[in-house]
C-alpha cells in the first residue's frame, strides 16, 4: 500500500475517523490494527520479520535494563546488524518492507536502554505499535521508539491545517517532481549505452532533485499523517541543497539517519574524543556503514565512502571558501557526484557510465533534449515538473532565510487559502494522470 | 462558562469550515469529471492531463458495426482479425459482391457473431460469410485488458448487449462489475478521457501483470460457443459460413497449435460444422512475419498476398487480379 495511492487514502481516512470516535484509551489499539493492516498489505512474510525484530527488541530491552555494557558492545550493536543486513540483502533473498528502518529503530532503542537514556517499554503491544508505526515504517524518519511510545497514551493536539498542507505538499513533490523526473533519469541510467556523457551528467543532476523530492515528499506525508494522529515525528530535511559544506549537508539531509549514525556508530567508536586521526577514521567507518545500510550493492559503499572522504577533506582543510554561492554550488557538485554511484544499477554500470565521459559524443543541449525524448516525456510533463520544481526552490530559499511560510499562509484570506489548496489538489490529480501510463511506483527509499 | 461557550462556538466554526471545504472540493471534482465527459472543456482537460483522448478499441469496432449494417448489394461478408485486416488491406472495394470488414481478435467470436447477425439482418440476399483469422484467434476469451474497450463499449453502447450470451456476460460482469457494464456508464467512460484512463488503469492494476497469466486453451469456451451460434444463425438464414485460416508462420509452436485445434474441433463437433477449416492451414516461412503472427512490412503487398487470397476465397479476386 503506497502512501500516494487511492487505497491508502481510503484506509487512512477510515482509520483517522475511527481514532476520533473511539475513547482515548482504545485509540492506540486502533493504531495497532491499522499498522498491521498496512504492513500485511505488502504480504504476510514480512510480518514474521517485523514480529521477530519486535520480540528481540522487547526482550533485549528488559534484559539490558540495569546492565551497562561497554562501548565495544555498543559499537558492535550498531555495526554488526547493518553488516549482516547488507550481506543478507546481497543474497537476493526476500527483503521485508521497511526492514532497514525498523531495524535501526530497534537497535537505537536497545542502545538507549543499555546506556540508561531510556527505560525499557513494559508492554509488548506498545513497542510493537511504535516499531510498526505505518507513517514511518517504509521510509522513516528513524524515530526513537521511546519518543513515539511516550505519545501513544497522551497524543498531542494536532495542527490539522499544517498536517494537511504538509501531506498535500508531499504528494506534489512525489508526483509532480519525483515521478516525472524519474522517467528521465530511468531512461538514461537504465540504458546508458545509448546515451552521451552529457545526458548522463544532466540525468545525475536531475536525479539529485528526484531523490530529494521523493524522500522529502514521503517524509512530509508521513509527518502530516502522524500529526493528524497526534504523534509528533521528526522533520527529516532542511533545505539540503543549500548546504555550505558536506558536514552541513548531513545536518540537513535525512537528519534522522545522520543523528542515528552519530549516536549509535560514530560516538561509540570514539567520535572525536580519541585524537584527530581516529576521528577521521571514525567518520570514514560511519559513512561506510551508512553506504552498506542503503542498499545491496558496492556502489552504495562507494557512495558512503565518498561522503566520508568529503568530510575528512573538510575536517582537515585549512582553507575556506569565502563566497557563499560557490560553497553551495561546490557542495551540490560533490554530493551529486556521490549520487551518481547511488543511482547506478551497480558498480559495473557506474564504471561503464564513467567510461562514456569524454567519449566525444555530441554535447549540444538540443541533442541532450533529444536523448531525453526517448523517456516518453512531453511538454505537459515538463510543465508540471518545472512548476513544482520552481515552488520547491522558492520555498526552500525562503525557509533557509527563516521565512515562516505557514504563518504567511495563515494570514491570507480564507478564500485565497482554500483556492490555493484546490489548485494544489487539482495539480496533483492532473500530474498523476499525466504519468499514469508510466510505470513509476513506490518510494525510492522504500527499497532500503 | 463564557470561555467554554466561546471555545465550543469556535470549535463548531472550525468543523463547519472543514465540512464546507470538503463539500466544495467534492463539487469541484464532480464538475471537473463531468466537464471531461461533455462540454467545451473536454479537449482542454485531455490536454492538461496528458490524455490523448483516443477511444481505442471502440473506435476500431464501432465503424465496422456501422459498415456491416449499411444496406447495399453485397451478398458476401468477410470478417476476421488483425491478420485478416493486413491480408485484405487494399482489397476493400475490388469486388462489389463482398463486404470486407475484419477487425481484431479482441472482439472474440462473440463480437464476430454480432457482426454476422447485423449483416444478415440488413442483407436478406446474403449467400456467404467468411471468417478469416490466424489460429491463435480461436483462443480469444474475455481479456480484462481488452474486452472492455473491444466488446463492452462498442457492442453494449450500441444496443447489442442481448446478443452477448450468459457465458460472455457472466465473464464480463465478473471482470468489470455489473455497474460498469450499464450502457450509460459505458458511454460516460468511453467519452471521458479522464474516466477512461482512471478505470482502465484500475482494471490493469487489479488484474496484475499479463505475463503472469495462466496458459489458455487453444480454443476458448467463448469461441466454441459462438462458432456454434454463428453456424446456427447462418443456417437459419440459408447462408454458408466458412472459417478460413490466414497464412501461418511455419514454426513448431504454430504447427503443434494447429494439431491441437484439429483435436479440439473433433472433440467438440466443430469439424462437422466447419469441415474445411483444418484443411485451410497454410504454413509460410517465418521471414514473412514480423512477430510470428503478422506479416512483415516487406510482404504486406498485393503481389505477395493475392495468391493466398485466391486460394482462400477464389471468388473475391477472380483469376486476373
XYZ file of C-alpha atoms in Angstrom:
769
model
C 0.000 0.000 0.000
C 1.745 3.175 -1.134
C 1.223 6.474 0.644
C 0.282 8.079 -2.680
C -2.348 5.511 -3.610
C -6.119 5.882 -3.521
C -6.290 2.699 -1.427
C -4.110 4.324 1.238
C -6.238 7.475 1.166
C -9.385 5.461 1.871
C -7.598 3.393 4.515
C -6.192 6.474 6.236
C -9.460 8.427 6.269
C -11.302 5.453 7.755
C -8.590 4.892 10.342
C -8.397 8.577 11.237
C -12.162 8.786 11.644
C -12.076 5.721 13.893
C -9.370 7.177 16.134
C -11.524 10.282 16.579
C -14.597 8.278 17.516
C -13.194 5.687 19.918
C -12.281 6.512 23.526
C -8.738 7.747 24.123
C -7.586 4.538 25.869
C -8.562 2.411 22.849
C -7.070 4.732 20.250
C -3.635 3.148 20.293
C -5.154 -0.294 19.610
C -6.871 1.134 16.567
C -3.421 2.290 15.537
C -2.061 -1.206 16.182
C -4.672 -2.731 13.872
C -4.023 -0.050 11.268
C -0.286 -0.760 11.403
C -0.897 -4.488 10.937
C -3.267 -3.956 8.016
C -0.865 -1.515 6.372
C 2.132 -3.767 6.788
C 0.431 -7.020 5.788
C -0.904 -5.366 2.611
C 2.626 -5.872 1.284
C 2.495 -9.609 2.052
C 2.418 -11.743 5.195
C 6.008 -12.987 5.188
C 7.421 -9.582 6.113
C 5.205 -9.618 9.186
C 7.224 -12.535 10.544
C 10.421 -10.481 10.321
C 8.751 -7.490 11.966
C 7.394 -9.606 14.795
C 10.791 -11.209 15.274
C 12.606 -7.888 15.483
C 9.954 -6.524 17.861
C 10.243 -9.586 20.099
C 14.038 -9.332 20.127
C 13.941 -5.590 20.909
C 11.408 -6.118 23.688
C 13.371 -8.964 25.296
C 16.746 -7.270 24.986
C 15.306 -4.020 26.325
C 14.225 -5.731 29.517
C 17.424 -7.791 29.716
C 19.680 -4.748 29.498
C 17.622 -2.586 31.847
C 20.166 -2.403 34.626
C 23.173 -3.642 32.710
C 25.675 -1.168 31.316
C 27.817 -2.827 28.649
C 30.939 -1.018 27.455
C 31.458 1.000 24.272
C 32.680 -2.059 22.355
C 29.278 -3.716 22.812
C 27.564 -0.529 21.687
C 29.759 -0.382 18.580
C 29.016 -3.974 17.757
C 25.315 -3.417 18.333
C 25.357 -0.573 15.793
C 27.665 -2.080 13.191
C 27.162 -5.844 13.142
C 23.419 -5.894 12.339
C 23.923 -3.464 9.440
C 26.766 -5.543 8.013
C 24.638 -8.676 8.385
C 21.664 -6.921 6.747
C 23.897 -5.917 3.847
C 25.188 -9.477 3.442
C 21.661 -10.845 3.600
C 20.414 -8.267 1.101
C 23.219 -9.221 -1.284
C 21.970 -12.805 -1.402
C 18.864 -11.540 -3.206
C 16.577 -13.323 -0.735
C 13.252 -11.836 0.336
C 13.824 -8.453 1.961
C 10.886 -7.251 4.040
C 9.334 -3.843 3.574
C 10.910 -1.242 5.863
C 13.364 -3.767 7.309
C 16.263 -1.319 7.233
C 14.236 1.346 9.007
C 12.637 -0.598 11.780
C 15.901 -2.434 12.465
C 17.598 0.902 13.126
C 14.723 1.905 15.403
C 15.087 -1.321 17.327
C 18.896 -1.034 17.570
C 18.621 2.566 18.741
C 16.101 1.596 21.389
C 18.242 -1.249 22.752
C 21.311 1.014 22.811
C 19.395 3.721 24.693
C 18.277 1.188 27.291
C 21.855 -0.081 27.580
C 23.192 3.421 28.194
C 20.385 4.315 30.588
C 18.969 7.008 28.290
C 15.534 5.446 28.486
C 13.624 2.863 30.430
C 12.518 -0.298 28.639
C 8.963 -0.366 27.265
C 6.970 -2.674 29.510
C 4.147 -3.610 27.204
C 4.976 -5.565 24.082
C 1.939 -4.094 22.299
C 3.264 -0.562 22.860
C 6.672 -1.479 21.493
C 5.128 -3.209 18.502
C 2.892 -0.220 17.750
C 5.932 2.084 17.734
C 8.083 -0.224 15.644
C 5.334 -0.840 13.099
C 4.025 2.756 13.057
C 2.782 2.893 9.498
C 3.627 6.515 8.515
C 7.315 5.871 9.188
C 7.883 2.173 8.707
C 8.521 2.255 4.944
C 10.988 5.138 4.626
C 11.440 6.765 8.026
C 12.132 9.171 9.651
C 14.060 6.921 12.013
C 12.314 7.783 15.231
C 13.317 6.919 18.737
C 10.940 4.176 19.751
C 10.540 5.631 23.232
C 9.565 9.048 21.783
C 6.629 7.530 19.947
C 5.759 5.335 22.905
C 5.512 8.365 25.188
C 2.932 9.920 22.848
C 0.734 6.836 22.499
C -1.144 7.365 25.727
C -1.010 11.131 25.582
C -1.270 12.270 21.971
C -0.804 15.949 21.401
C -3.440 18.185 19.862
C -2.601 18.228 16.167
C -2.465 21.310 13.961
C -4.873 19.949 11.395
C -4.214 22.594 8.754
C -0.434 22.273 8.984
C -0.563 18.486 8.771
C -2.992 18.620 5.858
C -0.854 21.115 3.943
C 2.264 19.039 4.519
C 0.510 15.981 3.115
C -0.539 17.977 0.039
C 2.967 19.350 -0.429
C 4.475 15.875 -0.003
C 2.132 14.461 -2.634
C 3.001 17.273 -5.013
C 6.728 16.680 -4.558
C 6.353 12.966 -5.089
C 4.012 13.114 -8.064
C 4.917 16.300 -9.899
C 8.695 16.160 -9.407
C 9.918 12.715 -8.407
C 7.677 10.564 -10.601
C 8.225 12.683 -13.689
C 11.941 13.268 -13.166
C 12.272 9.553 -12.518
C 11.224 8.822 -16.088
C 14.062 10.938 -17.454
C 16.619 9.561 -15.053
C 15.498 5.977 -15.562
C 15.745 6.283 -19.335
C 19.385 7.422 -19.112
C 20.688 5.336 -16.216
C 18.979 2.129 -17.289
C 20.045 2.488 -20.933
C 23.318 4.372 -20.563
C 24.857 2.540 -23.539
C 22.742 4.611 -25.876
C 23.274 7.971 -24.168
C 26.022 10.555 -24.240
C 28.060 11.575 -21.243
C 26.281 14.956 -21.311
C 22.931 13.237 -20.944
C 24.331 11.114 -18.105
C 25.573 14.244 -16.352
C 22.261 16.013 -16.839
C 20.405 12.956 -15.555
C 22.639 12.843 -12.476
C 21.732 16.445 -11.662
C 18.046 15.730 -12.215
C 18.361 12.653 -10.008
C 19.518 14.821 -7.110
C 16.132 16.566 -7.211
C 14.165 13.429 -7.969
C 15.575 11.791 -4.855
C 15.088 14.898 -2.719
C 11.500 15.384 -3.838
C 10.734 11.694 -3.400
C 12.223 11.383 0.031
C 11.171 14.799 1.325
C 7.735 14.202 -0.163
C 7.412 10.917 1.660
C 8.682 12.450 4.901
C 6.178 15.304 4.639
C 3.299 12.907 4.048
C 4.495 10.798 6.981
C 4.755 13.888 9.190
C 1.279 15.041 8.200
C -0.300 11.609 8.659
C 1.375 11.131 12.037
C 0.479 14.671 13.061
C -3.216 14.122 12.417
C -2.957 11.071 14.677
C -1.490 13.217 17.415
C 2.029 11.792 17.066
C 4.859 14.237 16.549
C 7.719 12.902 14.430
C 10.956 14.475 13.264
C 11.314 16.626 10.199
C 13.859 14.854 8.066
C 15.056 17.520 5.666
C 16.111 21.131 5.977
C 16.828 22.605 2.543
C 19.742 20.197 1.942
C 20.911 21.603 -1.386
C 21.528 24.970 0.227
C 24.176 23.357 2.429
C 27.524 25.110 2.579
C 29.654 22.052 3.033
C 29.211 18.308 3.229
C 29.043 18.342 7.036
C 26.308 20.954 6.762
C 24.619 18.760 4.121
C 24.345 15.917 6.610
C 22.730 18.248 9.114
C 20.046 18.920 6.520
C 19.624 15.609 4.630
C 17.948 12.555 6.174
C 18.501 14.195 9.529
C 17.147 11.241 11.484
C 19.694 8.917 9.875
C 22.555 11.339 10.500
C 21.579 11.531 14.156
C 21.278 7.770 14.373
C 24.699 7.228 12.818
C 26.195 9.828 15.154
C 24.594 8.403 18.299
C 24.976 4.682 17.636
C 28.100 4.322 15.489
C 30.252 7.444 15.460
C 30.090 8.214 19.191
C 30.508 4.569 20.363
C 33.529 4.344 18.018
C 35.026 7.195 19.963
C 33.785 10.127 17.932
C 36.289 12.957 18.104
C 37.491 12.087 21.577
C 40.440 9.902 20.574
C 42.506 12.289 18.533
C 42.291 13.718 15.054
C 43.399 10.650 13.077
C 40.988 8.421 14.929
C 38.215 10.949 14.372
C 38.742 10.821 10.589
C 38.791 7.031 10.673
C 35.559 7.031 12.674
C 33.963 9.336 10.104
C 35.028 7.011 7.283
C 33.735 3.916 9.060
C 30.451 5.637 9.895
C 29.818 6.601 6.302
C 30.922 3.218 5.017
C 28.286 1.679 7.313
C 25.780 4.205 6.017
C 26.585 3.066 2.482
C 26.061 -0.584 3.399
C 22.741 0.261 5.016
C 21.444 1.989 1.898
C 21.477 -0.932 -0.443
C 22.638 -4.292 -1.684
C 25.472 -3.209 -3.897
C 29.040 -1.993 -3.664
C 28.040 1.183 -5.497
C 26.322 2.208 -2.245
C 29.530 1.519 -0.347
C 31.409 3.762 -2.800
C 28.748 6.422 -2.248
C 29.184 6.202 1.523
C 32.975 6.246 1.333
C 32.870 9.291 -0.924
C 30.901 11.172 1.708
C 33.323 10.009 4.347
C 36.243 11.268 2.251
C 34.497 14.583 1.639
C 34.086 15.103 5.369
C 37.676 14.181 6.071
C 38.820 16.699 3.488
C 36.596 19.339 5.058
C 37.802 18.487 8.543
C 41.455 18.648 7.584
C 41.251 21.551 5.197
C 42.718 24.796 6.402
C 41.332 26.847 3.512
C 37.747 28.041 3.497
C 35.866 29.409 0.510
C 34.545 32.842 1.286
C 31.831 33.076 -1.337
C 28.631 31.515 -0.057
C 27.206 30.739 -3.514
C 30.422 28.995 -4.519
C 30.298 26.919 -1.309
C 26.692 25.906 -2.049
C 27.486 25.028 -5.668
C 30.600 23.037 -4.778
C 28.749 21.161 -2.075
C 25.990 20.309 -4.523
C 28.544 19.141 -7.095
C 30.285 16.898 -4.559
C 27.002 15.468 -3.298
C 25.736 14.926 -6.833
C 28.898 13.080 -7.833
C 28.177 10.691 -4.971
C 24.515 10.398 -6.088
C 25.848 9.168 -9.432
C 27.079 5.994 -7.713
C 23.976 5.832 -5.566
C 21.654 5.748 -8.591
C 23.737 3.430 -10.793
C 22.299 -0.055 -11.036
C 25.531 -1.471 -9.655
C 29.239 -0.715 -9.552
C 29.945 -2.111 -13.009
C 27.211 0.112 -14.533
C 28.731 3.088 -12.750
C 32.125 2.263 -14.214
C 30.524 1.761 -17.617
C 28.942 5.196 -17.424
C 32.183 6.801 -16.286
C 33.905 5.363 -19.347
C 31.463 7.301 -21.519
C 32.803 10.595 -20.217
C 34.869 12.310 -22.819
C 33.722 9.760 -25.388
C 33.428 12.544 -27.926
C 29.699 12.277 -28.484
C 27.684 15.430 -29.116
C 27.084 17.670 -26.117
C 24.729 20.265 -27.500
C 21.672 20.980 -25.314
C 19.405 20.117 -28.241
C 20.941 16.679 -28.650
C 20.661 16.052 -24.905
C 16.982 17.028 -25.047
C 16.506 14.662 -27.973
C 18.030 11.895 -25.908
C 15.592 12.628 -23.103
C 12.703 12.457 -25.558
C 13.007 8.654 -25.612
C 11.855 8.651 -21.968
C 8.320 9.293 -23.246
C 8.005 12.676 -21.564
C 6.291 15.506 -23.381
C 5.812 19.218 -22.766
C 2.912 18.602 -20.362
C 5.130 16.531 -18.071
C 7.896 19.125 -18.278
C 5.397 21.850 -17.389
C 4.338 20.042 -14.203
C 7.918 19.189 -13.334
C 9.275 22.710 -13.795
C 6.360 24.349 -11.995
C 6.723 22.120 -8.935
C 10.485 22.447 -9.072
C 10.169 26.234 -9.058
C 7.912 26.086 -5.995
C 10.379 23.739 -4.276
C 13.346 26.022 -4.919
C 11.494 29.184 -3.904
C 10.121 27.696 -0.685
C 13.484 26.181 0.211
C 15.254 29.502 -0.287
C 12.584 31.282 1.765
C 12.755 28.758 4.595
C 16.521 28.859 4.564
C 16.285 32.596 5.134
C 13.969 31.966 8.104
C 10.718 32.964 6.412
C 7.753 31.296 8.125
C 5.759 30.228 5.094
C 2.998 28.586 7.101
C 2.382 31.718 9.117
C 2.300 33.755 5.919
C -0.277 31.323 4.575
C -2.453 31.637 7.673
C -2.586 35.402 7.282
C -4.167 35.102 3.828
C -7.952 35.485 3.468
C -9.893 32.211 3.698
C -10.927 32.349 0.028
C -7.309 32.604 -1.106
C -6.182 29.838 1.240
C -8.888 27.492 0.054
C -8.286 28.388 -3.606
C -4.586 27.594 -3.179
C -5.457 24.190 -1.694
C -7.868 23.395 -4.502
C -5.277 24.380 -7.101
C -2.688 22.102 -5.500
C -5.168 19.218 -5.278
C -6.056 19.528 -8.960
C -2.378 19.903 -9.829
C -1.669 16.607 -8.021
C -4.550 14.886 -9.812
C -3.533 16.143 -13.256
C 0.148 15.358 -12.738
C -0.831 11.853 -11.575
C -2.949 11.326 -14.653
C -0.177 12.548 -16.909
C 2.155 9.788 -15.721
C -0.488 7.173 -15.106
C 0.576 5.053 -18.017
C 4.173 5.267 -16.944
C 5.480 2.723 -14.531
C 6.925 4.674 -11.641
C 5.831 3.295 -8.306
C 6.848 3.209 -4.720
C 9.165 5.479 -2.854
C 12.845 5.190 -3.695
C 13.846 4.864 -0.078
C 11.173 2.228 0.461
C 13.519 -0.270 -1.147
C 16.060 0.053 1.674
C -18.596 29.327 31.366
C -18.300 32.142 28.842
C -14.813 30.970 27.830
C -16.059 27.412 27.406
C -19.004 28.609 25.296
C -16.684 30.678 23.135
C -14.395 27.636 22.740
C -17.347 25.454 21.690
C -18.566 28.011 19.151
C -15.057 28.348 17.796
C -14.692 24.551 17.522
C -18.035 24.323 15.729
C -16.913 27.006 13.274
C -13.765 25.046 12.544
C -15.694 21.830 11.964
C -18.283 23.530 9.740
C -15.458 25.196 7.876
C -13.784 21.854 7.196
C -17.057 20.299 6.097
C -17.617 23.228 3.737
C -14.086 22.810 2.348
C -14.667 19.122 1.669
C -18.107 19.728 0.119
C -16.773 22.407 -2.207
C -13.895 20.114 -3.161
C -16.340 17.284 -3.900
C -18.415 19.659 -6.028
C -15.372 20.843 -7.947
C -14.255 17.256 -8.538
C -17.692 16.249 -9.818
C -17.820 19.293 -12.095
C -14.342 18.521 -13.385
C -15.296 14.925 -14.011
C -18.438 15.913 -15.893
C -16.520 18.521 -17.890
C -14.223 15.716 -19.027
C -17.280 13.925 -20.452
C -19.166 16.750 -22.095
C -18.703 20.382 -22.908
C -16.141 22.830 -24.233
C -13.511 21.942 -21.630
C -13.262 18.305 -22.679
C -10.344 18.610 -25.061
C -8.588 21.031 -22.748
C -8.817 18.574 -19.849
C -7.458 15.809 -22.081
C -4.538 18.047 -22.911
C -3.568 19.103 -19.384
C -3.999 15.580 -18.080
C -1.913 14.275 -20.990
C -4.715 12.010 -22.151
C -4.719 11.589 -25.897
C -8.496 11.367 -25.958
C -8.484 8.388 -28.261
C -11.102 5.763 -27.649
C -9.067 2.847 -28.819
C -10.977 -0.355 -29.189
C -14.297 1.416 -29.532
C -13.033 3.471 -32.476
C -11.870 0.302 -34.205
C -15.089 -1.643 -33.752
C -17.905 0.947 -33.892
C -17.245 1.920 -37.551
C -17.247 -1.760 -38.523
C -20.618 -2.173 -36.822
C -21.972 0.677 -38.959
C -20.294 -0.710 -42.035
C -21.876 -4.161 -41.792
C -25.255 -2.553 -41.155
C -25.191 -0.459 -44.330
C -27.654 -1.801 -46.827
C -26.166 -2.474 -50.212
C -25.987 -5.077 -52.928
C -23.257 -7.193 -51.392
C -24.006 -10.834 -50.779
C -20.857 -11.983 -49.053
C -19.285 -10.844 -45.844
C -15.637 -11.218 -44.871
C -14.766 -10.776 -41.216
C -11.648 -11.640 -39.288
C -8.836 -10.489 -37.070
C -5.906 -8.100 -37.472
C -4.024 -10.552 -39.703
C -7.054 -10.666 -41.990
C -7.009 -6.872 -41.850
C -3.496 -6.918 -43.250
C -4.393 -9.560 -45.790
C -7.337 -7.657 -47.232
C -5.914 -4.177 -46.892
C -6.355 -2.565 -50.287
C -8.853 -5.168 -51.479
C -11.795 -3.451 -49.823
C -13.634 -2.237 -52.885
C -12.294 -4.640 -55.538
C -15.397 -6.772 -55.693
C -18.896 -5.229 -55.297
C -20.301 -8.538 -54.073
C -18.140 -8.588 -50.974
C -18.302 -6.520 -47.833
C -14.871 -6.801 -46.216
C -14.538 -5.785 -42.573
C -12.084 -7.712 -40.461
C -11.442 -6.167 -37.031
C -9.314 -7.527 -34.239
C -9.212 -10.802 -32.346
C -10.015 -8.855 -29.188
C -13.728 -8.793 -30.121
C -13.691 -12.614 -29.838
C -16.148 -14.754 -31.727
C -18.924 -13.169 -29.654
C -18.212 -9.918 -31.483
C -17.919 -11.734 -34.809
C -21.367 -13.260 -34.157
C -22.901 -9.808 -33.624
C -21.321 -8.522 -36.830
C -22.643 -11.534 -38.762
C -26.097 -11.089 -37.273
C -26.168 -7.399 -38.119
C -25.020 -8.061 -41.685
C -27.628 -10.766 -42.256
C -30.347 -8.531 -40.814
C -29.533 -5.881 -43.424
C -28.694 -8.199 -46.301
C -31.546 -10.684 -46.824
C -29.920 -11.882 -50.075
C -26.651 -12.800 -48.406
C -25.139 -16.088 -49.505
C -21.775 -16.446 -47.743
C -19.961 -15.421 -44.638
C -16.195 -15.851 -44.361
C -14.373 -15.516 -41.083
C -10.656 -15.266 -41.783
C -8.191 -15.467 -38.903
C -4.933 -16.871 -37.708
C -5.052 -19.956 -35.494
C -4.323 -18.092 -32.232
C -7.557 -16.141 -32.544
C -9.501 -19.245 -31.544
C -8.024 -18.874 -28.048
C -9.541 -15.399 -27.661
C -11.519 -15.054 -24.476
C -12.664 -12.244 -22.224
C -9.435 -10.360 -21.541
C -9.502 -7.852 -18.662
C -7.182 -5.501 -20.519
C -9.047 -5.525 -23.816
C -12.622 -6.708 -23.582
C -13.968 -3.514 -22.008
C -12.841 -1.446 -24.985
C -13.380 -4.029 -27.702
C -16.549 -5.789 -26.588
C -18.395 -3.988 -23.793
C -18.075 -0.463 -25.147
C -18.869 -0.874 -28.833
C -21.494 -3.591 -28.552
C -23.358 -2.734 -25.357
C -23.401 1.015 -26.011
C -24.955 0.361 -29.419
C -27.624 -1.920 -28.002
C -26.194 -5.361 -28.710
C -25.920 -6.400 -25.088
C -28.638 -9.039 -25.536
C -26.511 -10.792 -28.150
C -23.855 -11.452 -25.553
C -24.932 -14.727 -24.043
C -24.818 -15.570 -20.310
C -21.357 -17.126 -20.690
C -19.844 -13.931 -22.051
C -21.902 -11.567 -19.880
C -21.027 -13.610 -16.829
C -17.343 -13.270 -17.589
C -17.692 -9.554 -18.320
C -19.560 -8.954 -15.059
C -17.005 -10.950 -13.090
C -14.204 -8.902 -14.632
C -15.667 -5.410 -14.656
C -18.675 -5.383 -12.351
C -22.311 -5.075 -13.460
C -22.397 -1.332 -12.766
C -19.633 -0.644 -15.258
C -21.476 -2.584 -17.944
C -24.562 -0.382 -17.899
C -24.872 1.414 -21.261
C -24.958 4.888 -19.687
C -21.849 4.173 -17.612
C -20.049 2.649 -20.591
C -20.863 5.704 -22.651
C -19.689 8.037 -19.867
C -16.375 6.239 -19.507
C -15.929 5.973 -23.268
C -16.470 9.676 -23.905
C -14.469 10.912 -20.934
C -10.706 10.511 -21.443
C -10.236 11.089 -17.721
C -12.579 8.334 -16.599
C -11.343 6.009 -19.295
C -7.779 6.414 -18.053
C -8.778 6.029 -14.398
C -10.985 2.992 -14.896
C -8.731 1.124 -17.299
C -5.721 1.856 -15.110
C -7.579 0.444 -12.106
C -8.544 -2.665 -14.103
C -4.928 -3.125 -15.205
C -3.662 -2.847 -11.649
C -6.323 -5.195 -10.297
C -5.522 -7.823 -12.887
C -1.801 -7.870 -12.406
C 0.970 -8.480 -14.896
C -0.229 -10.010 -18.194
C 2.993 -12.049 -18.207
C 1.730 -13.918 -15.141
C -1.367 -15.113 -16.952
C -2.051 -18.814 -16.991
C -1.925 -20.680 -20.271
C -5.206 -20.608 -22.143
C -6.699 -23.474 -24.170
C -6.180 -23.363 -27.953
C -9.912 -22.865 -28.384
C -11.674 -20.912 -25.640
C -15.140 -21.801 -24.443
C -16.374 -18.470 -25.845
C -15.046 -19.426 -29.294
C -16.628 -22.893 -29.201
C -19.930 -21.465 -28.028
C -20.128 -18.708 -30.592
C -18.802 -20.709 -33.528
C -21.805 -22.961 -32.985
C -24.101 -19.941 -32.717
C -22.682 -18.434 -35.907
C -23.268 -21.710 -37.741
C -26.857 -21.930 -36.437
C -27.563 -18.305 -37.361
C -26.215 -18.705 -40.876
C -28.060 -21.981 -41.355
C -31.323 -20.364 -40.301
C -30.755 -17.691 -42.943
C -29.667 -20.107 -45.662
C -26.170 -18.671 -45.670
C -22.967 -20.667 -45.987
C -20.387 -19.868 -43.374
C -16.705 -20.588 -43.905
C -13.856 -20.498 -41.440
C -10.620 -19.779 -43.258
C -7.092 -19.625 -41.938
C -4.715 -16.843 -42.855
C -1.198 -17.921 -43.865
C 0.555 -19.144 -40.727
C 4.138 -18.760 -39.597
C 5.974 -22.051 -40.021
C 7.332 -22.556 -36.513
C 6.993 -25.650 -34.316
C 4.652 -23.970 -31.825
C 2.259 -22.904 -34.587
C 2.205 -26.397 -36.071
C 1.522 -28.034 -32.714
C -1.168 -25.427 -32.053
C -2.865 -26.454 -35.304
C -2.636 -30.127 -34.356
C -4.321 -29.292 -31.056
C -7.012 -27.317 -32.878
C -7.784 -30.338 -35.084
C -8.181 -32.444 -31.958
C -10.496 -29.975 -30.225
C -12.524 -29.485 -33.391
C -13.113 -33.237 -33.480
C -13.925 -33.426 -29.762
C -16.428 -30.565 -29.841
C -18.103 -31.428 -33.132
C -16.922 -28.213 -34.771
C -15.308 -30.282 -37.531
C -18.796 -31.234 -38.675
C -19.918 -27.613 -38.805
C -16.698 -26.372 -40.409
C -15.231 -29.394 -42.209
C -12.850 -27.361 -44.397
C -11.251 -25.191 -41.756
C -8.474 -27.514 -40.628
C -7.596 -28.201 -44.265
C -7.086 -24.473 -44.856
C -3.897 -24.270 -42.773
C -1.079 -22.945 -44.947
C 2.396 -22.558 -43.470
C 4.802 -19.963 -44.810
C 8.430 -19.273 -43.989
C 8.914 -17.333 -40.803
C 10.754 -14.490 -42.571
C 7.369 -13.383 -43.927
C 6.220 -12.497 -40.398
C 7.398 -9.786 -38.053
C 6.102 -11.268 -34.794
C 5.297 -14.853 -35.833
C 1.710 -13.661 -36.401
C 1.510 -10.526 -38.572
C 3.091 -10.064 -41.960
C 6.352 -8.155 -42.123
C 6.038 -4.794 -43.953
C 8.001 -6.004 -46.999
C 5.492 -8.851 -47.522
C 2.377 -6.802 -46.976
C 1.668 -6.140 -50.621
C -0.798 -7.372 -53.206
C 1.789 -9.316 -55.203
C 2.630 -11.470 -52.207
C -0.800 -11.787 -50.647
C -3.172 -12.083 -53.623
C -2.204 -15.705 -54.394
C -3.187 -16.637 -50.830
C -6.489 -14.760 -51.104
C -7.239 -16.543 -54.371
C -6.675 -19.842 -52.629
C -8.832 -18.908 -49.629
C -11.694 -17.064 -51.340
C -11.472 -17.723 -55.109
C -14.453 -15.544 -55.987
C -13.087 -12.445 -54.322
C -10.367 -11.565 -56.773
C -11.191 -13.591 -59.837
C -8.460 -15.127 -61.995
C -6.859 -11.968 -63.365
C -6.165 -9.895 -60.204
